[in-house]
Structures are given as structure tokens and as C-alpha cells.
CSV table of C-alpha atoms in Angstrom, one decimal:
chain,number,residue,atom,x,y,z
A,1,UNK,CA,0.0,0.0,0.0
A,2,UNK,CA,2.7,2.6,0.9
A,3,UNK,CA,4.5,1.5,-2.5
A,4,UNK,CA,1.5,2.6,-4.6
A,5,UNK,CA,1.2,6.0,-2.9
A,6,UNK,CA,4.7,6.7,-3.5
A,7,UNK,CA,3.9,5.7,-7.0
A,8,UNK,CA,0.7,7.9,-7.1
A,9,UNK,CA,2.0,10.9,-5.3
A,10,UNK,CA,4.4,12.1,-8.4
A,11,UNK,CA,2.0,12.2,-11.2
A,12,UNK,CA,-0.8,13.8,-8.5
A,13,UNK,CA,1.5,16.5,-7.3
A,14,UNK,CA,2.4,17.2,-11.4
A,15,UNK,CA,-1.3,17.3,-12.0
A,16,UNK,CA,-2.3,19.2,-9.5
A,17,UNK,CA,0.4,22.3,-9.7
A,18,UNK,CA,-0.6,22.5,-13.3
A,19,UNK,CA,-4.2,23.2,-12.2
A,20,UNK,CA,-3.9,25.1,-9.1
A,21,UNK,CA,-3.6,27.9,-10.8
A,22,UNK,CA,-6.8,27.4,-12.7
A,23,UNK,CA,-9.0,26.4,-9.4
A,24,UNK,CA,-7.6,29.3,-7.3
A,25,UNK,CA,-8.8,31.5,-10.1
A,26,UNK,CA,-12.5,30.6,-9.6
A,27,UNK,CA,-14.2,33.2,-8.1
A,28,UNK,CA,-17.4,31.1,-7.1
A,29,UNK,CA,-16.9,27.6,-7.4
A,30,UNK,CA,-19.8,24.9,-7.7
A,31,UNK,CA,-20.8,23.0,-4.2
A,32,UNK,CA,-18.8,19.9,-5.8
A,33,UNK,CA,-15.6,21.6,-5.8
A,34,UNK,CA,-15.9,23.1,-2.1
A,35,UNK,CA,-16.5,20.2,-0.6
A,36,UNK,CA,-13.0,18.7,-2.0
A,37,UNK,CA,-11.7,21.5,-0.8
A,38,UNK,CA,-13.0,21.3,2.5
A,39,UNK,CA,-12.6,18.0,2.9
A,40,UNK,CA,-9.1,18.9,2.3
A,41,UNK,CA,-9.2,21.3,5.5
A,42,UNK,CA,-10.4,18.5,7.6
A,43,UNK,CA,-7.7,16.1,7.1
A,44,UNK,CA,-5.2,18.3,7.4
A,45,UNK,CA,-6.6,20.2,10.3
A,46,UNK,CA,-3.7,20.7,12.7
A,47,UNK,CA,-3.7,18.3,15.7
A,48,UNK,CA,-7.1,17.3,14.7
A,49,UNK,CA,-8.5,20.6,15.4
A,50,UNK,CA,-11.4,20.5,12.4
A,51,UNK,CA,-11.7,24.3,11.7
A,52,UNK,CA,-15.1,25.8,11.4
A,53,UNK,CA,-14.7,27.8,8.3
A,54,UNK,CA,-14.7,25.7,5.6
A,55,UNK,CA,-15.3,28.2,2.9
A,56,UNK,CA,-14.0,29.0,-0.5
A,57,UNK,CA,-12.3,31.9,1.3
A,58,UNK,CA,-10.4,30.0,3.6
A,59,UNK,CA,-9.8,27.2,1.4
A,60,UNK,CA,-7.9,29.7,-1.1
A,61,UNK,CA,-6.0,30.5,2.4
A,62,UNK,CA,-4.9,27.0,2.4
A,63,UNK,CA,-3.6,27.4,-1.3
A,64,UNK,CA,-2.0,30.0,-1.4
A,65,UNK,CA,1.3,29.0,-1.5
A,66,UNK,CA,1.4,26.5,-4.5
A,67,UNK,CA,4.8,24.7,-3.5
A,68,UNK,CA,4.3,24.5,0.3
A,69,UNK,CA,0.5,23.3,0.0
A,70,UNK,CA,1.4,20.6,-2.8
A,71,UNK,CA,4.9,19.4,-0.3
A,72,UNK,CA,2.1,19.1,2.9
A,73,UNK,CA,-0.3,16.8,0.8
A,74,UNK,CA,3.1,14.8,-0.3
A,75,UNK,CA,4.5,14.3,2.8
A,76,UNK,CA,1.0,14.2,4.9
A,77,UNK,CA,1.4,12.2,7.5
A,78,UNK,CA,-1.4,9.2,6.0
A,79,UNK,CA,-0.5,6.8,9.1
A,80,UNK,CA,-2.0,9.0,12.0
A,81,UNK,CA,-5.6,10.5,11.0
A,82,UNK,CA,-6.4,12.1,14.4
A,83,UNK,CA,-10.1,10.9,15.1
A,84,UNK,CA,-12.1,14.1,15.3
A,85,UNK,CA,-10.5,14.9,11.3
A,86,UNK,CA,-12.0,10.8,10.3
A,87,UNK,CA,-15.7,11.7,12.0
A,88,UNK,CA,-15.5,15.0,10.1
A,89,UNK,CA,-14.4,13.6,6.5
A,90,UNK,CA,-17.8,10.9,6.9
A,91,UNK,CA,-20.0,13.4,5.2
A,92,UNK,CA,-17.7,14.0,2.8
A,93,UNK,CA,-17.6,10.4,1.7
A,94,UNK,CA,-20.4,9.8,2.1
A,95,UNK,CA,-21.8,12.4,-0.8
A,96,UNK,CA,-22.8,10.8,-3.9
A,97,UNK,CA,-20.9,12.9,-6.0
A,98,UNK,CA,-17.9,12.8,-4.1
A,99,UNK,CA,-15.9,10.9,-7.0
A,100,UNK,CA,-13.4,12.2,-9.2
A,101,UNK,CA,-15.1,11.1,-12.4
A,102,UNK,CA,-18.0,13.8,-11.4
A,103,UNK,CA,-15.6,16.1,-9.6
A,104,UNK,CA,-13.2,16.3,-13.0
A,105,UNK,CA,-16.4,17.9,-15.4
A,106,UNK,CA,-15.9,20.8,-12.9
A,107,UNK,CA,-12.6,21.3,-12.1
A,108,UNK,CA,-9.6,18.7,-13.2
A,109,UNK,CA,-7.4,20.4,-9.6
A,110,UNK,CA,-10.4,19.5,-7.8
A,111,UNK,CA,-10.5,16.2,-9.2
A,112,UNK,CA,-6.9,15.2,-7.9
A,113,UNK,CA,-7.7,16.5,-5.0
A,114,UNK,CA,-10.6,14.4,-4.9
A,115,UNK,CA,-8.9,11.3,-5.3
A,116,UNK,CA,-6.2,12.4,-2.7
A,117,UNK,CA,-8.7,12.5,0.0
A,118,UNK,CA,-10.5,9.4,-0.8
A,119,UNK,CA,-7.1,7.2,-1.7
A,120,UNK,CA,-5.3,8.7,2.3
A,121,UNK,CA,-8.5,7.8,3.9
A,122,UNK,CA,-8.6,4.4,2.3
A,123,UNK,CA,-5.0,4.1,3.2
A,124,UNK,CA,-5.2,4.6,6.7
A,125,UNK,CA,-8.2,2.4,7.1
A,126,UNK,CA,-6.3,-0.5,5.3
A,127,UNK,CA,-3.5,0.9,7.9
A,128,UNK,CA,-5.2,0.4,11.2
A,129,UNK,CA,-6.2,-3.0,9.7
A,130,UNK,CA,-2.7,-4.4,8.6
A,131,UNK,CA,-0.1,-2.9,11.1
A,132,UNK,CA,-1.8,-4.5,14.3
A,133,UNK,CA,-1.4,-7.7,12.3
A,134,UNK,CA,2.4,-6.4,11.6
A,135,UNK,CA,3.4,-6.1,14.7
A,136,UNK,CA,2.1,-9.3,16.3
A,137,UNK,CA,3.9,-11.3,13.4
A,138,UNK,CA,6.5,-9.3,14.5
A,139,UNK,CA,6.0,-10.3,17.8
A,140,UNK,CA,5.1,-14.1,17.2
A,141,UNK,CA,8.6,-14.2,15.5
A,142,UNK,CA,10.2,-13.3,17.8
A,143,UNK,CA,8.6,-16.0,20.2
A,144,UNK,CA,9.2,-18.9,17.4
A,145,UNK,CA,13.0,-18.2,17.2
A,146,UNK,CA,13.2,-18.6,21.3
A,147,UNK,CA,11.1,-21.3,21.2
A,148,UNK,CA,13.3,-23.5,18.4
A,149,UNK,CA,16.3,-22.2,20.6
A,150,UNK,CA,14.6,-24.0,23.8
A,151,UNK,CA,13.5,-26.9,21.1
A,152,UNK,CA,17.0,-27.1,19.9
A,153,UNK,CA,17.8,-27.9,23.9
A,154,UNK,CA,15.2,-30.0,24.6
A,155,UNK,CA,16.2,-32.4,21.5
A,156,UNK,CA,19.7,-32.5,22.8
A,157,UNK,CA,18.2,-34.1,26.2
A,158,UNK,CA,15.8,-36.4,24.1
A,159,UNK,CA,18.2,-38.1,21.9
A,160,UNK,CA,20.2,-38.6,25.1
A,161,UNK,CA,17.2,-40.2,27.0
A,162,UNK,CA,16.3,-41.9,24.1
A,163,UNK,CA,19.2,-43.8,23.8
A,164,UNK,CA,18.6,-44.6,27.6
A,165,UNK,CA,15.4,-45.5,27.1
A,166,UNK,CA,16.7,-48.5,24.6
A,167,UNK,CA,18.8,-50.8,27.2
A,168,UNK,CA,15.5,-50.7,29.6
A,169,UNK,CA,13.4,-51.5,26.5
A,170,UNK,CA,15.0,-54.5,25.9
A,171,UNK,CA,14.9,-55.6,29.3
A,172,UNK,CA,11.4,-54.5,29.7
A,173,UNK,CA,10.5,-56.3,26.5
A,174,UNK,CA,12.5,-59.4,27.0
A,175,UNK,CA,9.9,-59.3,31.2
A,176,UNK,CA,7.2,-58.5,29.4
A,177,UNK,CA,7.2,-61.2,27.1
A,178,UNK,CA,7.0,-63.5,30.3
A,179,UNK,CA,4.0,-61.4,31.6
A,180,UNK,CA,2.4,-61.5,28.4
A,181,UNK,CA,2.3,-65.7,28.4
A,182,UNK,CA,0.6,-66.0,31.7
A,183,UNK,CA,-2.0,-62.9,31.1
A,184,UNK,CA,-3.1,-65.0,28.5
A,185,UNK,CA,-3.8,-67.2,29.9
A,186,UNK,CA,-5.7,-65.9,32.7
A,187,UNK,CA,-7.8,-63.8,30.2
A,188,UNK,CA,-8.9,-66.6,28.4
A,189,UNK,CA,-10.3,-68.2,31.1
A,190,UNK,CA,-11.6,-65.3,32.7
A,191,UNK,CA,-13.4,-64.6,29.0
A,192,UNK,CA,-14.4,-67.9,29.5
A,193,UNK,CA,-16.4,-67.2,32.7
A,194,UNK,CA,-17.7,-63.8,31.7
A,195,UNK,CA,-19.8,-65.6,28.4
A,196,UNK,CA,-20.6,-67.9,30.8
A,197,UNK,CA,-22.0,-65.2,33.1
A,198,UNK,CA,-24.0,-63.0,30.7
A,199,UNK,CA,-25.2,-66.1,29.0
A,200,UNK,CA,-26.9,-67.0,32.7
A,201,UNK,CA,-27.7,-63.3,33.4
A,202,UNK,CA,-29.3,-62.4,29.8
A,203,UNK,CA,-31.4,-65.9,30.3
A,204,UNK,CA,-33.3,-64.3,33.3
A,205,UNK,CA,-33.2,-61.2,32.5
A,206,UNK,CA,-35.1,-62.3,29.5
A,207,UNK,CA,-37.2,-64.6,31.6
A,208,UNK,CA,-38.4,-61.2,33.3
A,209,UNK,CA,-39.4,-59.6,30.0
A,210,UNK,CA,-41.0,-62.7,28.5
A,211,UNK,CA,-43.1,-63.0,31.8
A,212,UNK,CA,-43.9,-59.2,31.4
A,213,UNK,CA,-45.0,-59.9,27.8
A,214,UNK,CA,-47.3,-62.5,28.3
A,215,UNK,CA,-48.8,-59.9,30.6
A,216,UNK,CA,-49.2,-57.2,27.9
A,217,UNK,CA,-50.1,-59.2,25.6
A,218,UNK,CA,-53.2,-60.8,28.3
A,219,UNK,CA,-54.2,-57.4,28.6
A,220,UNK,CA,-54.4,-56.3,24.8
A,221,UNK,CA,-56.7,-59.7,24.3
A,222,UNK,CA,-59.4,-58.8,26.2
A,223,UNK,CA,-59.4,-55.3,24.3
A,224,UNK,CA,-58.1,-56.1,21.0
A,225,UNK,CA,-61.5,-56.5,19.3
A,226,UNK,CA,-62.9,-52.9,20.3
A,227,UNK,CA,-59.5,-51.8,19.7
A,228,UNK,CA,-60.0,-52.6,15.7
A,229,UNK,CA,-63.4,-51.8,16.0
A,230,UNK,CA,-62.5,-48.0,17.0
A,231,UNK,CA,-59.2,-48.4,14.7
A,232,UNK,CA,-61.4,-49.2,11.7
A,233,UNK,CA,-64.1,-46.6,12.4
A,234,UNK,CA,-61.5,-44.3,12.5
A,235,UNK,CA,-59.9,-45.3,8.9
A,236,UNK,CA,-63.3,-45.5,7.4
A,237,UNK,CA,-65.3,-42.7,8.6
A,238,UNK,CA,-63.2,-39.7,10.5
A,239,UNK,CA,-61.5,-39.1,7.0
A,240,UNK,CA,-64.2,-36.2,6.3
A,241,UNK,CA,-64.0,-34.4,9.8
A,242,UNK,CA,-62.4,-31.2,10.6
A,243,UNK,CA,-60.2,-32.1,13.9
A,244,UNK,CA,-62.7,-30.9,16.5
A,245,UNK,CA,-65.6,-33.5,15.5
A,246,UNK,CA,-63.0,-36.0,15.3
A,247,UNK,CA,-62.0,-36.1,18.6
A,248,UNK,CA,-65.6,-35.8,19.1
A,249,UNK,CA,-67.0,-38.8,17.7
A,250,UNK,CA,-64.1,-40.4,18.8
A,251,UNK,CA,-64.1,-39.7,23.1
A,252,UNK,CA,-67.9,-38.4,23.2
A,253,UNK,CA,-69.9,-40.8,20.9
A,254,UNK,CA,-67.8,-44.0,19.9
A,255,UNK,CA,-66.3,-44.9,23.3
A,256,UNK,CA,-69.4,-44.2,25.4
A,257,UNK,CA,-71.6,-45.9,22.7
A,258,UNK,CA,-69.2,-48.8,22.8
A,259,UNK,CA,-69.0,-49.6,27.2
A,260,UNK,CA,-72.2,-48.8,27.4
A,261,UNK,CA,-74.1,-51.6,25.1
A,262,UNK,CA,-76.1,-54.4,26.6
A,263,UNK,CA,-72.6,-56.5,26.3
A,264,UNK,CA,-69.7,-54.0,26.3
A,265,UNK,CA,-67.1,-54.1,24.0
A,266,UNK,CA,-63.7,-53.1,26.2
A,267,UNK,CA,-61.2,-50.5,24.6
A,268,UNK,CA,-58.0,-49.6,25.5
A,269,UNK,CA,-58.1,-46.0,27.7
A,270,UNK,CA,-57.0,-43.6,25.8
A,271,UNK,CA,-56.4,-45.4,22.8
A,272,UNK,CA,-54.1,-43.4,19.8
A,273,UNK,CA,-54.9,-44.6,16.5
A,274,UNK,CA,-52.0,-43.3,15.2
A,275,UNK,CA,-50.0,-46.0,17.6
A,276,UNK,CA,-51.3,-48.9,16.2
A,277,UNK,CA,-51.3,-48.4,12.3
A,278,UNK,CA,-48.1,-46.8,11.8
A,279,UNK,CA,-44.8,-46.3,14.2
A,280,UNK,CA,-42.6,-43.2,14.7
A,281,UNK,CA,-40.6,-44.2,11.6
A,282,UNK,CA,-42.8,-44.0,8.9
A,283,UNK,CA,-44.3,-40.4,10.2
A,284,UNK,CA,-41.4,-39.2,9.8
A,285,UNK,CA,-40.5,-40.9,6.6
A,286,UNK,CA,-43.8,-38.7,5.7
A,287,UNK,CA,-42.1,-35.5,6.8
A,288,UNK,CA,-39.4,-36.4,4.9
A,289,UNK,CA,-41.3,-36.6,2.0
A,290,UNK,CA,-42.7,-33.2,2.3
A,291,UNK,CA,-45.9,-34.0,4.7
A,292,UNK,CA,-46.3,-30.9,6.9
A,293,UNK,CA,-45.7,-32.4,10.6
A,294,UNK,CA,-49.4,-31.5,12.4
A,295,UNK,CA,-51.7,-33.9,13.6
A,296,UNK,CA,-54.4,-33.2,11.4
A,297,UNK,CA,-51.8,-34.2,8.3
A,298,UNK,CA,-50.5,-37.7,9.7
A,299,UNK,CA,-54.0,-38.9,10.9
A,300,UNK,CA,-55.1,-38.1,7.1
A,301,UNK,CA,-51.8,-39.4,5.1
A,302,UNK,CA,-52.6,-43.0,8.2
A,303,UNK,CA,-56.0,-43.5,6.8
A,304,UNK,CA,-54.8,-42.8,3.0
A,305,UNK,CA,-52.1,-45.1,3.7
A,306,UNK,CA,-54.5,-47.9,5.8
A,307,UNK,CA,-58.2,-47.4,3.8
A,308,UNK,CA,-58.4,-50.1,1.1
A,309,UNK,CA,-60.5,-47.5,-1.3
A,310,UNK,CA,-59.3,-44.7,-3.3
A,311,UNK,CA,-59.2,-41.9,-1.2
A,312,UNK,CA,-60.6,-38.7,-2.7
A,313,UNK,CA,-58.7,-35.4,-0.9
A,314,UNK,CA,-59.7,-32.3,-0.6
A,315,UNK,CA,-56.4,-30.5,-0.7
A,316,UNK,CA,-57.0,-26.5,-1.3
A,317,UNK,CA,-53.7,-25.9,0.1
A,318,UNK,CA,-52.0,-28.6,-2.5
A,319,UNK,CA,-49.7,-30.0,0.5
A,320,UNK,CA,-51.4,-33.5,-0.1
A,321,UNK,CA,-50.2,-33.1,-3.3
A,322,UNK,CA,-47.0,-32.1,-3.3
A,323,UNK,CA,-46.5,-35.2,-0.3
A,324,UNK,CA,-48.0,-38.0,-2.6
A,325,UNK,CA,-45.6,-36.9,-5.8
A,326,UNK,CA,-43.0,-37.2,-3.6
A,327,UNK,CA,-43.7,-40.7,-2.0
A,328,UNK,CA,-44.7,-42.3,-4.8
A,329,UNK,CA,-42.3,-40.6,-7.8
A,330,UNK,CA,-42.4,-42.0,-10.6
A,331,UNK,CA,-45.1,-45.3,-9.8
A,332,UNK,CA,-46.9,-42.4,-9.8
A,333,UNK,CA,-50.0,-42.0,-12.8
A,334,UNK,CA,-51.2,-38.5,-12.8
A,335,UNK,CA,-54.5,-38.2,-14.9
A,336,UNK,CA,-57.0,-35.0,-15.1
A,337,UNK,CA,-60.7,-34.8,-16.2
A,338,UNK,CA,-61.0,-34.3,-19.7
A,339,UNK,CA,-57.7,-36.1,-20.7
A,340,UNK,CA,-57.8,-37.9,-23.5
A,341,UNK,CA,-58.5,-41.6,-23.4
């Protein structure tokens, strides 16, 4: 960065006392060419004191002197903006037609200094960015040459314990070897005795669960019939319903309805469809296929996927849709009415 201002600076300070001359002359300059000007004054406000007059006036102040004005943009010092001159430059910047391109149709000395302002500031903000990174690399370079010195030590002591470390190998090796034999040994038969263990332990452990089984599986007997029942009322008839008169016809008129015949038909309490016509897996197999992840949806993709009819859906939303393209691909036949054939 420093290179190409030393690069730029030359042809600028060439251009510009070429075409001093000409922007001193003006007697009222456009707004455009003030505010280079006085963007001018800001940076090079003296210890950051941002004067208040900004005007043409002063700004031909500033000039005056050709050489001297021309040597203090040269040699400005681009590495330490104070921050009172960097908060007053912002509106500067910030002007749309703050740009040399536009500036130049006015005045070509005004131009330069445009791109003088804009090309410092962009400097020392590339500045404050790079030279806290230049100075810890500094800094961490420093640290890695002590460091390799200390490593360059430590080495010295390793290759000596190293070779140390080789006569008790081989004696180690040569008792280890002997160890080694009779662990064997003992692991094998203690392996032996652990199978032998877990095959005891798993066989009642398992005796438990069978036992707790048989239970279950008592229990869902006496109400697997009105289980079904409820299950297939739900598959055939609940496919119509808004949510509400499900649950409805399903806790207020179907369960009741069923204890309370002549000869009651017992249900599981609180019996979930869902539970016994599909698992965890294959809802979410659904929501992987684009089914959106409510209840209402999986109770109407279970009885799609359970009824043995062809399900007519009324799908306004087109999320029924979009779900059965995806599940089914391309098994898929799409027909319309009034197709052909």
C-alpha cells in the first residue's frame, strides 16, 4: 500500500500544480468543488483541530502558496488520522458525488484533490487494519526463534534419554514377554467365565421380560376386538372431519356408545390410532417426504395409507399433493378430467 502512494503521489503533485492555478482562479466555485476542498481542511486540520470555516475563502488560504501546500499533501502524515479529522471527513464520503469522475467535469485540480482525500483515507483504514497484524507477526517471530532455541535444547536431552530409554526396552520387553504368556492365559479363562456369566444373566433377565410380555399381551386380548373396531371406524369414517368432531366422535360418541351396550365391548383407555397403524418411523418418513408435521396431516396421510379405497382429498392448500408426488415418484399415474383416453 505505501509503494503505490509513493507511486501515485508524483503524477498527483504534477497534476495538480498545473491546475492550481486554474481552481484558485475561480471566483465562485460549484458546491462539488468546495467540498473537496474542504474535505481537504479537515484532514489536514492541525492536531485534529477541524476548523469551522470551511469556505472558499479560507480554502484559497490553504492554497496560497502553491509549492508549500502541494509538499504538505506529499509528505502528509497518511498513518495518523487524528479521530475528530475521520468523524468530520464521513459526510464527505459519504456524498454521492464525491468521485473524481464527477468532480473532474468541474474542475480537473479539484479532481486530484478528490482522489487524494479518498485514496489517504482508504489508506489509513487499510493501515489500522494491517499494522496491528504487523506487529504481532513481529511479535510471534520473535517468540518462534526462542522457542526453536529452547527446542534445539530440549532435542539434545531427548536423543540422550532416548538412547537410555533403549537398554530398559529391551529388558522390559524381554519381562514383558513373560507377563504376556501367563496374562493370557488368565484372560482366556476369565473370557471364558464372563460368556458364561452373561449367558446365565441375559437368560433371566429375559425370563423377566417374557413374563412381562405375556402380561401385555393378556391385557391387549381382552381389548383387542374394540381396539380394531374403534381403529377401523377411525380409517373409514373420520376421514371427512375437521379435527374438532373427530376427537368428538371419537371420546364423546364411539367410546361411550361402545361400554355402554347391553354387552360391552372393552377399549384400551385412551387409545391413539396413530400407535397402532403406523410407528414413529414412517411419520417421519412422511415428513421427509414433504408432509407438513401436524396432527391433522399424519392422521389423514394413516387413513390414506390404511383405507383399502381410493381416497378422494380435498387438498386446497395442494400439500397433499406435493407429499403423494413425492412418495410415490415415478409409480406415480397422474390423470385429469377431460384427458384424453
Amino acid at each position: 500500500m505505501h509503494s503505490l502512494f509513493q507511486s501515485i503521489l508524483p503524477s498527483l503533485h504534477l497534476s495538480l500544480q498545473n491546475n492550481l492555478t486554474e481552481l484558485k482562479s475561480f471566483g465562485s466555485p460549484v458546491v462539488a468543488v468546495t467540498n473537496v476542498t474542504a474535505a481537504v481542511m479537515v484532514l489536514m486540520a492541525p492536531g485534529g483541530r477541524v476548523p469551522k470555516d470551511r469556505s472558499w475563502k479560507a480554502a484559497k488560504v490553504m492554497m496560497a502558496k502553491v509549492d508549500a501546500f502541494l509538499d504538505s499533501l506529499v509528505h502528509f502524515n497518511k498513518q495518523n488520522i487524528p479521530e475528530p479529522c475521520l468523524k468530520a471527513i464521513q459526510p464527505y464520503l459519504q456524498d454521492p458525488e464525491f468521485q473524481p469522475e464527477l468532480v473532474a467535469s468541474k474542475s480537473n485540480a479539484a479532481a486530484g484533490l478528490c482522489s487524494w482525500v479518498l485514496n489517504i483515507v482508504k489508506f489509513y483504514q487499510v493501515f489500522c487494519e494491517v499494522e496491528p497484524k504487523r506487529q504481532a507477526l513481529s511479535k510471534a517471530n520473535a517468540e518462534l526463534a526462542a522457542a526453536q532455541e529452547k527446542l534445539t535444547v530440549i532435542k539434545t536431552k531427548i536423543n540422550h534419554l532416548n538412547e537410555n530409554l533403549a537398554k530398559l526396552t529391551a529388558k522390559f520387553e524381554k519381562a514383558t514377554a513373560d507377563k504376556l504368556k501367563c496374562q493370557q492365559e488368565a484372560e482366556s479363562t476369565a473370557r471364558t467365565i464372563s460368556l458364561a456369566n452373561r449367558l446365565v444373566g441375559g437368560l433371566a433377565s429375559e425370563n423377566v421380560r417374557w413374563a412381562e410380555a405375556v402380561e401385555s399381551f393378556r391385557r391387549q386380548e381382552r381389548t383387542l376386538c374394540g381396539d380394531v373396531l374403534l381403529i377401523t371406524a377411525f380409517v373409514s369414517y373420520l376421514g371427512y372431519f375437521t379435527k374438532r368432531y373427530r376427537q368428538q366422535l371419537m371420546d364423546n360418541t364411539w367410546r361411550p356408545y361402545l361400554s355402554q351396550l347391553q354387552v360391552p365391548i372393552p377399549v384400551t383407555p385412551d387409545l391413539d390410532p396413530l400407535t397402532m397403524l403406523m410407528d414413529d418411523a414412517d411419520i417421519a418418513a412422511w415428513q421427509n417426504e414433504g408432509l407438513p408435521a401436524d396432527r391433522m396431516s399424519t392422521e389423514n396421510a394413516t387413513i390414506l395409507t390404511s383405507c383399502q379405497r381410493w381416497p378422494l382429498m380435498v387438498d386446497p392448500q395442494l400439500q397433499g399433493v406435493k407429499w403423494i408426488k413425492n412418495k410415490y415418484g415415478e409409480d406415480l399415474r397422474v390423470i385429469r378430467i377431460g384427458q384424453r383416453g
